[in-house]
PDB file of C-alpha atoms in Angstrom:
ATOM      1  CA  UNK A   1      27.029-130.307-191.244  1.00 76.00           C
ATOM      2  CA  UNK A   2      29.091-132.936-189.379  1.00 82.00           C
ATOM      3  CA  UNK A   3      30.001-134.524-192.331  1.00 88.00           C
ATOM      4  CA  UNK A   4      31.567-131.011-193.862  1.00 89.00           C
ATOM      5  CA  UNK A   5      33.157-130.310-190.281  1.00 90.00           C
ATOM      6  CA  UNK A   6      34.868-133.801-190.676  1.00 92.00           C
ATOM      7  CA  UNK A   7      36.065-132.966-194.420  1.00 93.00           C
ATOM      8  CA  UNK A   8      37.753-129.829-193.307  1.00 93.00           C
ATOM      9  CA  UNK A   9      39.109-131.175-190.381  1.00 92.00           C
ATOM     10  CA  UNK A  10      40.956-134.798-192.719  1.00 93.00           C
ATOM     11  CA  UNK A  11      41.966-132.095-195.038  1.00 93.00           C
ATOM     12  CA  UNK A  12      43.583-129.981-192.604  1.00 93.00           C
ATOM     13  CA  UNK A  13      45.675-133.017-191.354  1.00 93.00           C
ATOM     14  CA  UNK A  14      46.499-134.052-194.816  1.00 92.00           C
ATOM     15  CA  UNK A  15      48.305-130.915-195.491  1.00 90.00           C
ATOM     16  CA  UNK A  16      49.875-131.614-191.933  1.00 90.00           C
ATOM     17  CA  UNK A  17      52.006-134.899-193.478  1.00 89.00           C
ATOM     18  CA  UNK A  18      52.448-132.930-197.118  1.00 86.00           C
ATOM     19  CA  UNK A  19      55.888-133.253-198.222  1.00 84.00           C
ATOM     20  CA  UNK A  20      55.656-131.288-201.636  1.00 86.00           C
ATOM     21  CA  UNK A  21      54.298-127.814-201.754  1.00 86.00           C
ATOM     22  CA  UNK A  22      52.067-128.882-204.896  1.00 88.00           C
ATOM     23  CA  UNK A  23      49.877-131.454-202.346  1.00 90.00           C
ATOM     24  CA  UNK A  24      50.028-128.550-199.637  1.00 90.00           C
ATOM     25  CA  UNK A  25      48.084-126.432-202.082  1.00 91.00           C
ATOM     26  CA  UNK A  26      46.005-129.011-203.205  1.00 92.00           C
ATOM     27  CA  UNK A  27      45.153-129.426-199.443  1.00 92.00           C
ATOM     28  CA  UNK A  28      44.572-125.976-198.753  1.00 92.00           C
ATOM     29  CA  UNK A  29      42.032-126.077-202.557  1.00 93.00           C
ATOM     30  CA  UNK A  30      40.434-129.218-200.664  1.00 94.00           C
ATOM     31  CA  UNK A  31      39.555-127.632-197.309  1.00 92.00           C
ATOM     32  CA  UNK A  32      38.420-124.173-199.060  1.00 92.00           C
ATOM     33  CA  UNK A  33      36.159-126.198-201.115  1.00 94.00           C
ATOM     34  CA  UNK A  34      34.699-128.131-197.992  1.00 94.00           C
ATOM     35  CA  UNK A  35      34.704-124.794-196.167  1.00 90.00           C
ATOM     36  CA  UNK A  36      32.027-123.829-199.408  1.00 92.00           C
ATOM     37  CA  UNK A  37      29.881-126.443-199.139  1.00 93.00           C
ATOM     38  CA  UNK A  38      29.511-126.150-195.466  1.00 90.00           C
ATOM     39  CA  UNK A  39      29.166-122.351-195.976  1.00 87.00           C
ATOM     40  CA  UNK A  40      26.470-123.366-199.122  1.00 89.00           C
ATOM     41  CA  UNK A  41      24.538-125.630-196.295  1.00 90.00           C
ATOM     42  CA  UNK A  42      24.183-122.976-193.710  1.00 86.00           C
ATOM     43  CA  UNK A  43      23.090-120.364-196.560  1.00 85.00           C
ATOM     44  CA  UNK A  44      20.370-122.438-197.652  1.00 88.00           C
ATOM     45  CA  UNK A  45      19.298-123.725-194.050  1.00 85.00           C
ATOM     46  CA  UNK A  46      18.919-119.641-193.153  1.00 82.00           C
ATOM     47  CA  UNK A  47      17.839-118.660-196.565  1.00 81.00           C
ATOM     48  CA  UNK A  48      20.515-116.059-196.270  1.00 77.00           C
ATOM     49  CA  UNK A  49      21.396-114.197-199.700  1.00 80.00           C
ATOM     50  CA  UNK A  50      24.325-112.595-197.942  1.00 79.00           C
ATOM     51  CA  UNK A  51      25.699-116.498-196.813  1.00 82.00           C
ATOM     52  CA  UNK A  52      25.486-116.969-200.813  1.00 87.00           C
ATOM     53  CA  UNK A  53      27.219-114.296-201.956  1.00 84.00           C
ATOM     54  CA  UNK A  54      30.772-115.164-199.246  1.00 83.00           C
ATOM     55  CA  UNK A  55      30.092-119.057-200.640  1.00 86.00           C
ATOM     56  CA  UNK A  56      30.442-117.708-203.388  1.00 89.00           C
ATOM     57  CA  UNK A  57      33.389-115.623-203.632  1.00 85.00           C
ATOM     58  CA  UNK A  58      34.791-118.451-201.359  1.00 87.00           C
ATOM     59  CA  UNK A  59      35.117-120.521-204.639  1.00 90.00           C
ATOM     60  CA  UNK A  60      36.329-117.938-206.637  1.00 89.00           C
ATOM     61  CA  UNK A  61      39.102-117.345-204.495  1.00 86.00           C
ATOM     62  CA  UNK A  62      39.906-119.615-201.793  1.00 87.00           C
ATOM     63  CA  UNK A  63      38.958-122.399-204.292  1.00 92.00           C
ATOM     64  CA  UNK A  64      40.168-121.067-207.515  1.00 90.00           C
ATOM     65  CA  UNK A  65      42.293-118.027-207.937  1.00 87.00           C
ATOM     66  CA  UNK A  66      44.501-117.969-205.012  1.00 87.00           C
ATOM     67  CA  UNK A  67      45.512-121.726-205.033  1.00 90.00           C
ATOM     68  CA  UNK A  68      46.184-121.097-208.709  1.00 90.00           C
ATOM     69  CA  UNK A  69      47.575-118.006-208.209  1.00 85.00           C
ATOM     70  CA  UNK A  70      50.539-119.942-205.624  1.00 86.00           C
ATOM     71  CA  UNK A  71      50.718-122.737-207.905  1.00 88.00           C
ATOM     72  CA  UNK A  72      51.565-119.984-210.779  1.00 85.00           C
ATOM     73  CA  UNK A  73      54.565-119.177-208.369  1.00 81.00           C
ATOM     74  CA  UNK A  74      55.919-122.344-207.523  1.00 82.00           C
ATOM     75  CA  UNK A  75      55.983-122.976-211.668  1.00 83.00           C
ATOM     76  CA  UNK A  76      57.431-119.331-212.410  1.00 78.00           C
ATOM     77  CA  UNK A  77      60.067-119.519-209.937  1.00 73.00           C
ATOM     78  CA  UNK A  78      60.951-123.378-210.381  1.00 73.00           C
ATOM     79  CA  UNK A  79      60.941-123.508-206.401  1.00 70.00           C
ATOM     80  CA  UNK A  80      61.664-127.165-205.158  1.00 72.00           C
ATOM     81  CA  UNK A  81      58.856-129.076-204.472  1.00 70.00           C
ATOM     82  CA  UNK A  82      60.028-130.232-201.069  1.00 74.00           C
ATOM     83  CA  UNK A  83      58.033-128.117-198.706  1.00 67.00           C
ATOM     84  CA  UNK A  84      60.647-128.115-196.115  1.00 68.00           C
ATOM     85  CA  UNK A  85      59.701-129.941-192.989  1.00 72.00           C
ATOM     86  CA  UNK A  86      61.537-129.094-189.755  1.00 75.00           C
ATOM     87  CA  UNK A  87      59.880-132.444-188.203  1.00 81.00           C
ATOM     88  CA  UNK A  88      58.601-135.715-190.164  1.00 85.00           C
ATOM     89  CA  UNK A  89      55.210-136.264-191.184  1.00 86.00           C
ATOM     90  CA  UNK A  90      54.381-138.660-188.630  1.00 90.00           C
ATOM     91  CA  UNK A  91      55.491-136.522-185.660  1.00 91.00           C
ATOM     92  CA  UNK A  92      53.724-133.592-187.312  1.00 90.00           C
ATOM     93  CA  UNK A  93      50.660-135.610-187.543  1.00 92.00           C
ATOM     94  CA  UNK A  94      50.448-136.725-183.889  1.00 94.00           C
ATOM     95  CA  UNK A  95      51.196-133.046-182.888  1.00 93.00           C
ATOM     96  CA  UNK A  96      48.411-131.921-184.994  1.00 93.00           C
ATOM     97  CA  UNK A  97      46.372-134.743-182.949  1.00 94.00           C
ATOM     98  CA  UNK A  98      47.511-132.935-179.965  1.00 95.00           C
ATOM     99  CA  UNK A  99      45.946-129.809-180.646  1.00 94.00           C
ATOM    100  CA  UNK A 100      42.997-131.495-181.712  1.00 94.00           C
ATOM    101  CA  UNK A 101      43.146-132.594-178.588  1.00 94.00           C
ATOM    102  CA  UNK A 102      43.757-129.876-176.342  1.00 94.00           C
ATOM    103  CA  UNK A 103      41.141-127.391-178.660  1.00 92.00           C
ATOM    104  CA  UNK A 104      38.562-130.454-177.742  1.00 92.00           C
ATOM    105  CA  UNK A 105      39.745-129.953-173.885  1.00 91.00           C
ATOM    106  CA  UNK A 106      39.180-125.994-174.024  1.00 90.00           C
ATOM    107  CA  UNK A 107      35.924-125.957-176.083  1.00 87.00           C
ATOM    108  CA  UNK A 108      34.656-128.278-173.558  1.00 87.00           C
ATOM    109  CA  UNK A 109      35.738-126.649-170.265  1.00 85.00           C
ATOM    110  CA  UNK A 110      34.204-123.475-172.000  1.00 81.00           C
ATOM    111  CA  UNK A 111      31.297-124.538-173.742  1.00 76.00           C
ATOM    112  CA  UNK A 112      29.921-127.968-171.501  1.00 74.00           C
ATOM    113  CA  UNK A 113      28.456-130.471-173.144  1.00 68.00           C
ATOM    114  CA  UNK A 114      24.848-129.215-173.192  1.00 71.00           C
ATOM    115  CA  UNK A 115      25.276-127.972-176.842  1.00 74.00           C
ATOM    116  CA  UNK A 116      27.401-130.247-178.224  1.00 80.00           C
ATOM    117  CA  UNK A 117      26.675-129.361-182.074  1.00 80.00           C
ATOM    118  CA  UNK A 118      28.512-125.526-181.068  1.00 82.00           C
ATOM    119  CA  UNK A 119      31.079-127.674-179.080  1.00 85.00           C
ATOM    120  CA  UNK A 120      31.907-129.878-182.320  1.00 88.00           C
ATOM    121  CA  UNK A 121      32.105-127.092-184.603  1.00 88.00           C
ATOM    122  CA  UNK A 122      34.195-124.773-181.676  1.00 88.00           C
ATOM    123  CA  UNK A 123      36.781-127.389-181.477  1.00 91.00           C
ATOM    124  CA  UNK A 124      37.861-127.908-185.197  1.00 93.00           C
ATOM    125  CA  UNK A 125      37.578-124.298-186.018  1.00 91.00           C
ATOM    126  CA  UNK A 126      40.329-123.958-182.848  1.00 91.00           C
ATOM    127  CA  UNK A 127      42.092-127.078-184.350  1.00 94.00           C
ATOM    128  CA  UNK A 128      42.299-125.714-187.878  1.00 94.00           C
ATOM    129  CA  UNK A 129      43.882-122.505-186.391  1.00 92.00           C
ATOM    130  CA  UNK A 130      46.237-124.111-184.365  1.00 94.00           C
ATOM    131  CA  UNK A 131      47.393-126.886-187.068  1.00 93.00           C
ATOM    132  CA  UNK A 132      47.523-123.653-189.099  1.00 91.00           C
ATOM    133  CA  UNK A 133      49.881-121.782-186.816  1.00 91.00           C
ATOM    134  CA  UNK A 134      51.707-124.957-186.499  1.00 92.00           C
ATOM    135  CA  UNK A 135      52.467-125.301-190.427  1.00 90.00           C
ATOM    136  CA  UNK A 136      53.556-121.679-190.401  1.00 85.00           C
ATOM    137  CA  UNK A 137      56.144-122.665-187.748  1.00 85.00           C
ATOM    138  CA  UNK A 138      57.402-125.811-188.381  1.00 83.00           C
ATOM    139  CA  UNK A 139      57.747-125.310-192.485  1.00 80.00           C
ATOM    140  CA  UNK A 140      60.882-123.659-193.821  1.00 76.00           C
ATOM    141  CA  UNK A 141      59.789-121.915-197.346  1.00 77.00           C
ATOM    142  CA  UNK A 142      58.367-118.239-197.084  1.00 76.00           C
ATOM    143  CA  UNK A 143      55.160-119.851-199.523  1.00 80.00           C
ATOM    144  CA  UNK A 144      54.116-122.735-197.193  1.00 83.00           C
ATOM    145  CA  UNK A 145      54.056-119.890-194.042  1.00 80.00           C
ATOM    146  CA  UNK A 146      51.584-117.954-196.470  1.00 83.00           C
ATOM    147  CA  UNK A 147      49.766-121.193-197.039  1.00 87.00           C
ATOM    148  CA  UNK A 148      50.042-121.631-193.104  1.00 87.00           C
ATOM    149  CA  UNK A 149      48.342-117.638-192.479  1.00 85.00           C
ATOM    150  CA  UNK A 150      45.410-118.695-194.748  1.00 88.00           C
ATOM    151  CA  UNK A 151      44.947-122.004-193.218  1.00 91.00           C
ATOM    152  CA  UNK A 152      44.336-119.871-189.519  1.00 89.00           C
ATOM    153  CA  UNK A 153      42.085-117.290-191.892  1.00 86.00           C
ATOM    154  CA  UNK A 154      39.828-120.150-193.071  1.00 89.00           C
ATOM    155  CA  UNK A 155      39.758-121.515-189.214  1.00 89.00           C
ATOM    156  CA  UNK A 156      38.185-118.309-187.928  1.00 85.00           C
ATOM    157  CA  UNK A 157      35.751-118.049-190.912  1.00 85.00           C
ATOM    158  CA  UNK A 158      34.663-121.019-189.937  1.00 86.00           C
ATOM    159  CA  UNK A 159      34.254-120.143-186.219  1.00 83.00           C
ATOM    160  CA  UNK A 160      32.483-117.409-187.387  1.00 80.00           C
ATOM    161  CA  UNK A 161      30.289-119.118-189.922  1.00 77.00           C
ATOM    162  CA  UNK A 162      29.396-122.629-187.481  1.00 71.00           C
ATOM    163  CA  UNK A 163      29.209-120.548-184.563  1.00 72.00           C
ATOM    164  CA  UNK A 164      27.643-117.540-184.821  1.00 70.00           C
ATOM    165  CA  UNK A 165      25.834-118.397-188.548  1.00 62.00           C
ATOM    166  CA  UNK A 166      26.694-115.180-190.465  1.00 63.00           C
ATOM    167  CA  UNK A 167      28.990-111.993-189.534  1.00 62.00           C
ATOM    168  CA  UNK A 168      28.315-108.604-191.152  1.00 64.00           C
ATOM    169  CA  UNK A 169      28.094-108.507-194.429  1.00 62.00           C
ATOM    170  CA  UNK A 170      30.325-105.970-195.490  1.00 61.00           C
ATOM    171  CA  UNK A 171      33.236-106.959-192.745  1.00 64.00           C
ATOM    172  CA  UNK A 172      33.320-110.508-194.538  1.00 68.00           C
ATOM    173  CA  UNK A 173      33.937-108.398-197.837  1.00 66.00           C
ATOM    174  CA  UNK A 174      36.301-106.228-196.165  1.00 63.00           C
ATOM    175  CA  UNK A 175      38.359-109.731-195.059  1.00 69.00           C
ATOM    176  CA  UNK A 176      38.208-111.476-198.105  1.00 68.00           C
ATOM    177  CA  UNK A 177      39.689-108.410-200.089  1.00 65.00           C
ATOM    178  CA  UNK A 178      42.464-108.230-197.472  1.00 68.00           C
ATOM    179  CA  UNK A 179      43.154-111.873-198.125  1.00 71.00           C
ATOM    180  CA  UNK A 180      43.504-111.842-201.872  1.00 70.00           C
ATOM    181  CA  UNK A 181      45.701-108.330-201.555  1.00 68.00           C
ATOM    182  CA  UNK A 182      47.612-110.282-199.081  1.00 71.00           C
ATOM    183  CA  UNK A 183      48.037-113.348-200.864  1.00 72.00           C
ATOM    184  CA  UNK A 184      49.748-111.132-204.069  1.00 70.00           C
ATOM    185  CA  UNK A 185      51.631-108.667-201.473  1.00 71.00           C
ATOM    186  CA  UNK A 186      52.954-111.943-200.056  1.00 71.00           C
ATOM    187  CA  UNK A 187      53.457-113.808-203.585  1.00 70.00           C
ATOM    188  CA  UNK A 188      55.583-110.450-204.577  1.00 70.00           C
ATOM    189  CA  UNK A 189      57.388-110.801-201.249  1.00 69.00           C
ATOM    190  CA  UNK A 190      58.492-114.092-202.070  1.00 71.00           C
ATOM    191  CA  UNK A 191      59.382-113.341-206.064  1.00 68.00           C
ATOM    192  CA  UNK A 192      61.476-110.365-204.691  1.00 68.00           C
ATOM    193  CA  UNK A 193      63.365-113.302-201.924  1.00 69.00           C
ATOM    194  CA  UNK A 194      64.199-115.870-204.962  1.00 68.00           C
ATOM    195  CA  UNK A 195      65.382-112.998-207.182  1.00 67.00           C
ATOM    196  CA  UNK A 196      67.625-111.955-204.671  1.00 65.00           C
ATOM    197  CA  UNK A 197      68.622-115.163-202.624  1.00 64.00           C
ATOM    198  CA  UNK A 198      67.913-117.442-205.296  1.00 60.00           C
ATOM    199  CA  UNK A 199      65.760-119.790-202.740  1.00 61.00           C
ATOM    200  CA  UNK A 200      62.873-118.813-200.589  1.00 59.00           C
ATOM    201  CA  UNK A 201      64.110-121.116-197.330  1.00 64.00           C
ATOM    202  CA  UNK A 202      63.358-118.645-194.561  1.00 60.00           C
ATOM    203  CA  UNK A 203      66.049-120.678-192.731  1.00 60.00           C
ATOM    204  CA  UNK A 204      69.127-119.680-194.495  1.00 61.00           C
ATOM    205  CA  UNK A 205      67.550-116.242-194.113  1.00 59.00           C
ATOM    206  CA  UNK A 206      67.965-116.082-190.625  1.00 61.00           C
ATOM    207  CA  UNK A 207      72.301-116.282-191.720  1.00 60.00           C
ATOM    208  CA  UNK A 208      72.242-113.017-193.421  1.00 57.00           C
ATOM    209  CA  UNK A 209      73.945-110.196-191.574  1.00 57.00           C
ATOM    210  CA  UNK A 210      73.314-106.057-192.437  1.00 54.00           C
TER     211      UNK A 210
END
């Protein structure tokens, strides 16, 4: 399971230093597919059929369709690759540290050390929502915020999923259907911006006046 944990956690990082939207996807493909296998692990440690079913629509969607889905976007609308960085890779990578850091500093002050397995998983599940949060912030284009929103969804699976071993079954439906209708509402959203701005950088938006 630590071995997962530790694949979702690299991946996370490596969408942190992405320059090109392309690799950001590819990052966000990587950790939903790590997310799977840790989510395949659990099922079959807890013989739960419901575990197999959300592993399974985790690859269909988080691994498959929405990933293609953005890359379908960035092709249609010939959006520049650059993913628009407000600060460089490196400085973005030792702030993602940080958080690592300072989600390691809360889980423990809340948690102790006498379960350190719930500890481990706590902390990058709180890391991969704050790196997410991060990416929506410090990233210009309106597609790498949406790739930033389902970074923080696939932190809180995961908090659910390491933590607590299952949620209900029909909530986790219920949230995966509002992600892929989100994902297209959002993927409209940003067709609709580079029709009528011709670019999607959210911070040229901020200049327009009513």
């Amino acid at each position: 399971m630590n071995l997962f944990l530790a694949l979702i956690i690299i991946s996370t990082y490596t969408m942190v230093i992405s320059k090109r939207i392309s690799a950001l996807i590819n990052g966000f493909m990587f950790q939903s597919f790590f997310l799977f296998l840790l989510t395949l692990f659990i099922a079959a440690g807890t013989n739960s059929g419901e575990l197999y079913f959300v592993a399974a629509l985790i690859l269909l969607l988080k691994v498959s369709l929405i990933p293609y889905f953005l890359s379908w976007i960035v092709k249609k609308l010939k959006i520049e690759e650059n993913a628009g960085l407000f600060i460089n890779p490196l400085l973005s990578l030792i702030a993602a540290l940080s958080l690592s850091y300072l989600a390691y500093m809360f889980a423990t002050g809340l948690m102790g050390m006498y379960n350190k397995p719930a500890m481990i998983s706590f902390t990058i599940s709180l890391s991969v929502i704050l790196i997410g949060l991060f990416i929506m912030v410090f990233r210009m284009k309106a597609i790498t915020q949406v790739l930033g929103l389902l970074v923080i969804e696939n932190g809180l699976f995961l908090a659910a999923v390491a933590l607590c071993g299952n949620m209900p079954f029909f909530v986790e439906i219920a949230i995966f259907f509002d992600i892929f209708v989100c994902v297209i509402i959002l993927g409209i959203f940003v067709y609709k911006i580079n029709t009528l701005f011709t670019h999607i950088d959210v911070g040229k938006l901020t200049k327009l006046k009513g």
